[in-house]
Short mmCIF file of C-alpha atoms and ligand atoms in Angstrom, two decimals:
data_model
loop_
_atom_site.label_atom_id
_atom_site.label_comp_id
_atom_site.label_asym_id
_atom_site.label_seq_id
_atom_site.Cartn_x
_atom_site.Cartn_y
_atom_site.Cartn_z
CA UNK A 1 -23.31 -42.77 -51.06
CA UNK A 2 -26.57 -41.71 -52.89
CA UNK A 3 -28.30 -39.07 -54.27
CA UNK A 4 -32.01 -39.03 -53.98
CA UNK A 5 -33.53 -37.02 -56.85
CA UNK A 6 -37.46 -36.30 -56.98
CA UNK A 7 -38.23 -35.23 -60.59
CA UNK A 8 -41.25 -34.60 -63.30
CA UNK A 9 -40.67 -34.83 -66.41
CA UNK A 10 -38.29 -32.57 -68.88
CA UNK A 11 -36.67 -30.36 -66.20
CA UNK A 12 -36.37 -33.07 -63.94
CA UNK A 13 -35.21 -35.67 -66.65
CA UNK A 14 -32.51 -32.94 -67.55
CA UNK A 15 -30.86 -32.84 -64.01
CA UNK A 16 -31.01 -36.43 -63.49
CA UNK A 17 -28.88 -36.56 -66.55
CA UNK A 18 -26.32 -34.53 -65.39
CA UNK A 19 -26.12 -36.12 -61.95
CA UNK A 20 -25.94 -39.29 -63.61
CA UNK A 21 -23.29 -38.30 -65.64
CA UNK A 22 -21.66 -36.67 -62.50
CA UNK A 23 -22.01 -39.63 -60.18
CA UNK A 24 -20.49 -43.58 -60.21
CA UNK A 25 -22.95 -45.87 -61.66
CA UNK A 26 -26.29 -46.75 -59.51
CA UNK A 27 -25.34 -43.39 -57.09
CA UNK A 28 -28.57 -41.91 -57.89
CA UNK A 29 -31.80 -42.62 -57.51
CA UNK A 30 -34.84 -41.19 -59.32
CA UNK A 31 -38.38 -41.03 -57.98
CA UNK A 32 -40.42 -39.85 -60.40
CA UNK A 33 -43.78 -38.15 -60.40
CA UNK A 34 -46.66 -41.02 -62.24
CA UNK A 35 -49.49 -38.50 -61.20
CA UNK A 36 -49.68 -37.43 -65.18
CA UNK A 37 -50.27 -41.24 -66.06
CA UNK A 38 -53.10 -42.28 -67.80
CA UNK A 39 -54.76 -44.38 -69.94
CA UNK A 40 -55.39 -43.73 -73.15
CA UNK A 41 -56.35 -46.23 -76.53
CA UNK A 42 -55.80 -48.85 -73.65
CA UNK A 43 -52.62 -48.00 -73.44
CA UNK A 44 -50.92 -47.13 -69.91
CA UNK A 45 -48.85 -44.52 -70.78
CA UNK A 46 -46.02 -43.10 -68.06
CA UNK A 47 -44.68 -39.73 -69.42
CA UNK A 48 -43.08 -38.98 -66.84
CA UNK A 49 -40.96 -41.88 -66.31
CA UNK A 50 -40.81 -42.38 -70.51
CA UNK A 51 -39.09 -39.01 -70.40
CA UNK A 52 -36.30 -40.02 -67.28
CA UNK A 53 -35.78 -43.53 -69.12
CA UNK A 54 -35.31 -41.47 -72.52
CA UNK A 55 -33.32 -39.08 -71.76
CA UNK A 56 -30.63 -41.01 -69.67
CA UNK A 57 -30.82 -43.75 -72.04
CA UNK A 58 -29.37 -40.67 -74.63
CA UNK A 59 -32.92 -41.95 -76.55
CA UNK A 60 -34.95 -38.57 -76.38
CA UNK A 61 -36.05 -35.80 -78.64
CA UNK A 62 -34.11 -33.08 -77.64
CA UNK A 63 -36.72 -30.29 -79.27
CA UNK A 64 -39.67 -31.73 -77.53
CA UNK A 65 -38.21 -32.72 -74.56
CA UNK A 66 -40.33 -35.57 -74.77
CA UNK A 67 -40.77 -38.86 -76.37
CA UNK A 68 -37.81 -40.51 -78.63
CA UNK A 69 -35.39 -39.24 -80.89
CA UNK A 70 -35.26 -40.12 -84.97
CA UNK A 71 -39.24 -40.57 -84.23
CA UNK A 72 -41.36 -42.47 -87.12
CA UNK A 73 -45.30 -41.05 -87.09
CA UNK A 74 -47.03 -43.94 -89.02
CA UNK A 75 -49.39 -44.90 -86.12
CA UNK A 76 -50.52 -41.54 -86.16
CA UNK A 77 -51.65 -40.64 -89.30
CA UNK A 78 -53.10 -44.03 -89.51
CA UNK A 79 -54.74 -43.71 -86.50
CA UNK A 80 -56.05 -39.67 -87.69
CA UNK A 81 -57.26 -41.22 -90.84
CA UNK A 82 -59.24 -43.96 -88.83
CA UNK A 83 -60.58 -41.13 -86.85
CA UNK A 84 -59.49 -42.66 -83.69
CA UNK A 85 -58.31 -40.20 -80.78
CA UNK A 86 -55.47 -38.32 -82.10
CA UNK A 87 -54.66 -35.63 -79.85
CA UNK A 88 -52.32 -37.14 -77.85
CA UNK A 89 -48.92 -38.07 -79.97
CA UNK A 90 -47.48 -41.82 -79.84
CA UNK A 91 -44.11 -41.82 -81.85
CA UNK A 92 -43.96 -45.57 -83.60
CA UNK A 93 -41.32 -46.58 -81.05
CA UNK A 94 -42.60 -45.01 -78.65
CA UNK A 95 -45.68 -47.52 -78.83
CA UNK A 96 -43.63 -50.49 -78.69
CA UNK A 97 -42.99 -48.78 -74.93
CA UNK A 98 -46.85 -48.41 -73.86
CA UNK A 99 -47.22 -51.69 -75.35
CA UNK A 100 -44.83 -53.81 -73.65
CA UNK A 101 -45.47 -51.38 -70.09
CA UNK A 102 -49.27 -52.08 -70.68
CA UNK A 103 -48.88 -56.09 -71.69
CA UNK A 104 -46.94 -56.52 -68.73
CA UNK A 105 -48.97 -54.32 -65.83
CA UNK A 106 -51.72 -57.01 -66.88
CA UNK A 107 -49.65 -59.66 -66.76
CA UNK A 108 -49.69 -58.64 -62.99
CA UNK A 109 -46.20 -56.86 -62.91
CA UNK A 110 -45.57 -53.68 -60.83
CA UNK A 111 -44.75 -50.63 -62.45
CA UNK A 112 -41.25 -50.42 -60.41
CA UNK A 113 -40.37 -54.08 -62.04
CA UNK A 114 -40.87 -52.92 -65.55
CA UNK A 115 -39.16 -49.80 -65.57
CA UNK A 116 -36.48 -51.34 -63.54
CA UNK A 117 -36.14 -53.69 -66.39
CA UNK A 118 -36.43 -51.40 -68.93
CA UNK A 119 -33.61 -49.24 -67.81
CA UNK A 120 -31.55 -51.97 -67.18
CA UNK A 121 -31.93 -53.15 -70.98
CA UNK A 122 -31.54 -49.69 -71.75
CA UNK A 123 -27.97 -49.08 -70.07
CA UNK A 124 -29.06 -46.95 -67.62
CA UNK A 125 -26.84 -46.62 -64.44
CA UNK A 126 -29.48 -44.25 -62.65
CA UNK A 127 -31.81 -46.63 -60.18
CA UNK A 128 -35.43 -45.03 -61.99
CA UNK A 129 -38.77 -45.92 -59.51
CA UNK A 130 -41.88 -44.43 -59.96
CA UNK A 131 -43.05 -42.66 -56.91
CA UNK A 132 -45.99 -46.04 -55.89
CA UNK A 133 -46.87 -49.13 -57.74
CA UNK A 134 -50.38 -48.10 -57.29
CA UNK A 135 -52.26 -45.32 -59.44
CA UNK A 136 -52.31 -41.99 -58.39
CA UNK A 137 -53.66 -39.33 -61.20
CA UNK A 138 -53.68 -36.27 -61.49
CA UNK A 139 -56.77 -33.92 -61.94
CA UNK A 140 -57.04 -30.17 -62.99
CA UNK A 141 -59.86 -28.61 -61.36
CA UNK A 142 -60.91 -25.66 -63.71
CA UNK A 143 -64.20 -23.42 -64.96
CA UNK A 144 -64.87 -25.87 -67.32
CA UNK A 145 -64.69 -28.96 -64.79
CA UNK A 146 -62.50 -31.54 -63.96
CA UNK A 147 -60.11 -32.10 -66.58
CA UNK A 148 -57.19 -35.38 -66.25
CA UNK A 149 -54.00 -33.99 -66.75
CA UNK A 150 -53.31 -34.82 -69.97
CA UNK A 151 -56.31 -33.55 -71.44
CA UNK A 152 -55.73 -30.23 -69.62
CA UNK A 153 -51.81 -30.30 -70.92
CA UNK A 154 -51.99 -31.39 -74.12
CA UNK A 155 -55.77 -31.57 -75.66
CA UNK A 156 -56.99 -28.27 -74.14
CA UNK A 157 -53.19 -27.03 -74.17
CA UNK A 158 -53.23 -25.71 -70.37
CA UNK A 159 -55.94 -23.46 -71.22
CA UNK A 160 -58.84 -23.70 -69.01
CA UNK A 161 -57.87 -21.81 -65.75
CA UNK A 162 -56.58 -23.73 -62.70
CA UNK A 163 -58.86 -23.18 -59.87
CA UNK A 164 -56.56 -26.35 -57.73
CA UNK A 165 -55.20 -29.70 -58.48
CA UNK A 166 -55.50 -32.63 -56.95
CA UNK A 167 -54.37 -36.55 -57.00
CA UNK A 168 -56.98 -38.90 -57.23
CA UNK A 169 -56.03 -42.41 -55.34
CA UNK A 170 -53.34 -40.76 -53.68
CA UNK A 171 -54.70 -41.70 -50.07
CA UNK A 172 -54.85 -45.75 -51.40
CA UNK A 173 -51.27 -45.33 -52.67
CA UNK A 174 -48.30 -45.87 -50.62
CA UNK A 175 -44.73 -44.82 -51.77
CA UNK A 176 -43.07 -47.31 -53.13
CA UNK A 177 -41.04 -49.27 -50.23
CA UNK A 178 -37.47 -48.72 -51.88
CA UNK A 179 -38.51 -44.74 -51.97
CA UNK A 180 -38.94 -45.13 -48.28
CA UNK A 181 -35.71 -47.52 -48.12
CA UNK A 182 -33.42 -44.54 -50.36
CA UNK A 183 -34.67 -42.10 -47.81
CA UNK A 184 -33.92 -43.76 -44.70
CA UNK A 185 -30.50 -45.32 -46.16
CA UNK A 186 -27.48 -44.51 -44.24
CA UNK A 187 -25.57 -43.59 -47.18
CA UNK A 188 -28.05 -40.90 -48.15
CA UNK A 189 -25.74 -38.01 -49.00
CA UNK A 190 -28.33 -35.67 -50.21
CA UNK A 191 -32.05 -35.13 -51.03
CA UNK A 192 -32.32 -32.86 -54.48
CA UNK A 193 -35.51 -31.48 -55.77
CA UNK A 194 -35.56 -31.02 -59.63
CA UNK A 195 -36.30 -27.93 -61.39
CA UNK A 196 -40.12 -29.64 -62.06
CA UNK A 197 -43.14 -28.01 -61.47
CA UNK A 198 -44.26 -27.88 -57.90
CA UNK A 199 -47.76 -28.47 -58.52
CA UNK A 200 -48.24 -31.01 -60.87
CA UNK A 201 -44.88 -33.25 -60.61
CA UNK A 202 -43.30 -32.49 -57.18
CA UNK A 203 -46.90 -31.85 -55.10
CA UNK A 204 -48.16 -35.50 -56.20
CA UNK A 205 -44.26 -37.20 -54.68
CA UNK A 206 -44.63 -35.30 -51.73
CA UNK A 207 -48.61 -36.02 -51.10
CA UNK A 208 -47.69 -40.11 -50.88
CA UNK A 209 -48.09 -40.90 -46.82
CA UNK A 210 -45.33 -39.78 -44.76
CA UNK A 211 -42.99 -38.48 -47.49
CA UNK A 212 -43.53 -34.91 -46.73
CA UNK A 213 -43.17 -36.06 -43.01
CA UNK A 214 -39.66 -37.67 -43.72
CA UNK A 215 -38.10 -34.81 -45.42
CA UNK A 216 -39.02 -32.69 -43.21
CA UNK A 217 -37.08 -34.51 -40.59
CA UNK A 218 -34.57 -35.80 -42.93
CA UNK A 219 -30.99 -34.94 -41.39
CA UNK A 220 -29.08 -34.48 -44.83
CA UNK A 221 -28.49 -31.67 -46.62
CA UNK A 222 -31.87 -31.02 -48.76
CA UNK A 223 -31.41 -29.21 -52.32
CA UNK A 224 -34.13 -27.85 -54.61
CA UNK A 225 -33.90 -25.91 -57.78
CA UNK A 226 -36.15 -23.30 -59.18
CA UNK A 227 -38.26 -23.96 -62.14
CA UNK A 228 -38.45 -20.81 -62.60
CA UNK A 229 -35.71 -18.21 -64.08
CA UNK A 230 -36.74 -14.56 -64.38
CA UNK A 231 -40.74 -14.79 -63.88
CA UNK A 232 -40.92 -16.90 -66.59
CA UNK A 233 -40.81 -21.17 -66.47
CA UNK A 234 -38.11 -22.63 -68.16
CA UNK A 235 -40.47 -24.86 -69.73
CA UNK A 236 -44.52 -25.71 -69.23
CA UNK A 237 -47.58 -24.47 -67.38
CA UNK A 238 -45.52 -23.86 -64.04
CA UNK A 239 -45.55 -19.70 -64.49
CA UNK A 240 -49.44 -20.11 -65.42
CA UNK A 241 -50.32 -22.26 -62.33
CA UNK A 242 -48.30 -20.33 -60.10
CA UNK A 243 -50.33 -17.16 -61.28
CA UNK A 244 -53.69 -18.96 -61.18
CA UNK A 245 -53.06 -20.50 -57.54
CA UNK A 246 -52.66 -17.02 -56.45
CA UNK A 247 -48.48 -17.69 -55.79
CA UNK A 248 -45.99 -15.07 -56.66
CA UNK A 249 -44.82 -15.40 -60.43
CA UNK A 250 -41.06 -16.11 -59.69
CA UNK A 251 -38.57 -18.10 -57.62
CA UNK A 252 -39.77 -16.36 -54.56
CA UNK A 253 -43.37 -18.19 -55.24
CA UNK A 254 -41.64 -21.39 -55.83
CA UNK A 255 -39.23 -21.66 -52.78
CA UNK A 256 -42.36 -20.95 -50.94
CA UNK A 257 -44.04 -24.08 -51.48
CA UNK A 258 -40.57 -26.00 -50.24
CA UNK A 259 -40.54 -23.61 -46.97
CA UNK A 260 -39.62 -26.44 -44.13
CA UNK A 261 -38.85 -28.67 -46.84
CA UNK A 262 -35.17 -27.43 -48.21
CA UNK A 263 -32.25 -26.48 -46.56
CA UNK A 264 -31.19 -24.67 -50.16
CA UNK A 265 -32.94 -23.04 -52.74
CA UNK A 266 -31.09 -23.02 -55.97
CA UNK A 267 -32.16 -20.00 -58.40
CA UNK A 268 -30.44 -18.70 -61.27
CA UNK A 269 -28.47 -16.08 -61.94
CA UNK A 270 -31.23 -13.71 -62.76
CA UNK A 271 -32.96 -14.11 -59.91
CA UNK A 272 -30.04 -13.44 -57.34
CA UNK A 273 -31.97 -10.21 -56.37
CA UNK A 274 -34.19 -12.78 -54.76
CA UNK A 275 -31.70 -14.29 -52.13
CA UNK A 276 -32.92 -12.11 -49.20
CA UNK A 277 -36.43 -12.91 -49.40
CA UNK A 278 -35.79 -16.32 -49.65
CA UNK A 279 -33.96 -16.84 -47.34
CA UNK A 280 -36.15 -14.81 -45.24
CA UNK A 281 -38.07 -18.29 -45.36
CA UNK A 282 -35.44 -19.57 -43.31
CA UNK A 283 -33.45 -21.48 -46.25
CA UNK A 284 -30.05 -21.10 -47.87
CA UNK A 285 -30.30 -19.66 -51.52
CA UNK A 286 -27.85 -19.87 -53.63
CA UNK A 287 -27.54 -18.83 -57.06
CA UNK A 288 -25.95 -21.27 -59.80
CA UNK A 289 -26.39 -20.93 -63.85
CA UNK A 290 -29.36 -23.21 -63.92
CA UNK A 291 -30.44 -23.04 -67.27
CA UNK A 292 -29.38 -26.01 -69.07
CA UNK A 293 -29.02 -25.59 -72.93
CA UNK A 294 -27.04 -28.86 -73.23
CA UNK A 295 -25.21 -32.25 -71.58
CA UNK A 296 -22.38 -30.10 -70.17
CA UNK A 297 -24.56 -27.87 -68.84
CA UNK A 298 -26.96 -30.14 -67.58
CA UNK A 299 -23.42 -31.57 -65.68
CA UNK A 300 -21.94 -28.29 -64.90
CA UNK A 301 -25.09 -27.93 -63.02
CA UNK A 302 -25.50 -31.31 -61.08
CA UNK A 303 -21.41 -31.20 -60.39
CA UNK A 304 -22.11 -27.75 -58.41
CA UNK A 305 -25.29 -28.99 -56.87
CA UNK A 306 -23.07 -31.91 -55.40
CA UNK A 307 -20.34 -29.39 -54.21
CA UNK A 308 -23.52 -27.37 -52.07
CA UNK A 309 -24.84 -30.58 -50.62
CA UNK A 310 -20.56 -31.73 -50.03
CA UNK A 311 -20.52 -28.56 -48.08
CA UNK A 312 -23.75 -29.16 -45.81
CA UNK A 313 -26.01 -27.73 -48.45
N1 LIG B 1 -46.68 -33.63 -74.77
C1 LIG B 1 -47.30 -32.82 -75.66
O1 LIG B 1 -47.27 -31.61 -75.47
N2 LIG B 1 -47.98 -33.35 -76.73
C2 LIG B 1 -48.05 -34.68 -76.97
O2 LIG B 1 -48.67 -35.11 -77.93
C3 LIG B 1 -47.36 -35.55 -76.06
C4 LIG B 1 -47.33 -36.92 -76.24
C5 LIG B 1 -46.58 -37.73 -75.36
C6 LIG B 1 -46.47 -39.09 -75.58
C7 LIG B 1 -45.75 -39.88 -74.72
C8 LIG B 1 -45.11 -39.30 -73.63
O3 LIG B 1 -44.38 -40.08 -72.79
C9 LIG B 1 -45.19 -37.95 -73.39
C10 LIG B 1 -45.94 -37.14 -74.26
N3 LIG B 1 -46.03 -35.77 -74.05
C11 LIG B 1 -46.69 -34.97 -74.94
C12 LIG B 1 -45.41 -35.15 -72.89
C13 LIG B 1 -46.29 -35.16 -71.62
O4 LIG B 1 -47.61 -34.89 -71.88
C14 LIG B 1 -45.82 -34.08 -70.64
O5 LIG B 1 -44.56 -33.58 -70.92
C15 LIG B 1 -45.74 -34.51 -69.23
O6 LIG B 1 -46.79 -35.26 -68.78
C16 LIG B 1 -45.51 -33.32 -68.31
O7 LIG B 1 -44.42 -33.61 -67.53
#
């Protein structure tokens, strides 16, 4: 029996944890969103998936949410005083992660390979796959132009206003086949959508042909939880983008966007006023503690997750 989990990066990193603690070994599998990949100091560098692989690997910076634990900076600050690009923060071992990904993508790897590999080495019992072994990357459309995700995120620090996003290559890129194979497996027990953002890390997963299609139609109890608690995002540019893309500001906007998608909205306790509207869109909603300070949280979570999609979602 698996679970199928879709997920960005920190929200999505922190529920795959707690499933993964909840679950047997290899029970879950993790798609993950490689629309924010990009290339930088010719470097391919896969937050996304860097932040899943750290954080069940127990390897990631807690405060950030991103990148690795016990960090060393030296690269930086001799990279700053070379005045090469240094806007975009590569933790010493860190590096030795873009390097290897990057030395081995043009040694004619696939993506999927490497970070099957790396998790592997890493003692992870999560199966991790990037949503396509082909490049799909996202682009902010804004006043100020086109801006690549990362420059929007972290150089301009979401600033410029979103006027609409969208994936460049996604029409050349097909889901990776074992995506397709974990959907269509018999022993599929449920499809969960992370607490990511819907935009930026779940939009790009679902854009990938047919995917949307096969959830739709996907006869297994489908799970998503909000990424938003209270109006406000837990963590990131969701409540911004939401606001900008002309969406309601609040669980409500979010379950929205999954309307045909999800047999169960998860929101948090806060937003239990919500329930009626929601499921006024013709979904379950049911309200859990959803914020997830720590591990046992992040477990506490996943375990009651499990028990909704146990009881039909
Ligand atoms: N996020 C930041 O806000 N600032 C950074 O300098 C930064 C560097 C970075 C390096 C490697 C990596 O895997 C992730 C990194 N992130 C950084 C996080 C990343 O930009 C975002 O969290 C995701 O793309 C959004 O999910």
């Amino acid at each position: 029996m698996t679970i199928l989990t879709l997920a960005g990066g920190v929200g999505g990193a922190k529920l795959a944890l707690g499933l993964d603690r909840a679950l047997t070994a290899g029970e879950q599998t993790v798609v993950v969103n490689t629309g924010d990949d990009f290339e930088h100091l010719g470097l391919h560098i896969a937050p996304d998936i860097d932040t899943v692989v750290y954080t069940l690997a127990g390897l990631a910076n807690r405060e950030q949410g991103w990148g690795r634990q016990g960090e060393s900076w030296a690269f930086m600050a001799a990279l700053g005083a070379l005045g090469g690009e240094a806007w975009f923060n590569l933790g010493d071992g860190d590096l030795a992660m873009h390097v290897t990904r990057t030395e081995r993508l043009r040694g004619g790897e696939a993506l999927s390979s490497i970070t099957a590999d790396i998790a592997a080495r890493l003692g992870i019992a999560s199966r991790i796959l990037p949503m396509s072994d082909q490049p799909v990357r996202t682009v902010i459309e804004t006043p100020e132009g086109d801006l690549a995700f990362q420059h929007w995120f972290v150089r301009d620090r979401c600033g410029p206003t979103v006027r609409a996003v969208r994936f460049a290559g996604i029409e050349a890129a097909a889901p990776l086949p074992a995506f397709l194979d974990a959907l269509r497996a018999s022993g599929l027990k449920a499809l969960v959508i992370a607490p990511s953002n819907p935009f930026v890390s779940i939009a790009p997963i679902l854009g990938l042909a047919g995917i949307d299609t096969a959830i739709r139609v996907l006869r297994r109890p489908r799970l998503a939880v909000s990424p938003i608690v209270g109006g406000a995002a837990i963590k990131g540019p969701a409540a911004k983008m939401l606001a900008e893309l002309g969406h309601d500001v609040s669980a409500l906007g979010v379950a929205r966007c999954y309307a045909g998608l999800v047999d169960t909205f998860v929101v948090d306790g806060a937003d239990a006023g919500l329930k009626p509207e929601i499921e006024a869109l013709g979904m379950r909603c049911a309200v859990l503690d959803t914020v997830m300070r720590n591990d046992a949280d992040k477990e506490r979570l996943a375990r009651a997750i499990l028990a909704l999609a146990e009881n039909g979602a």
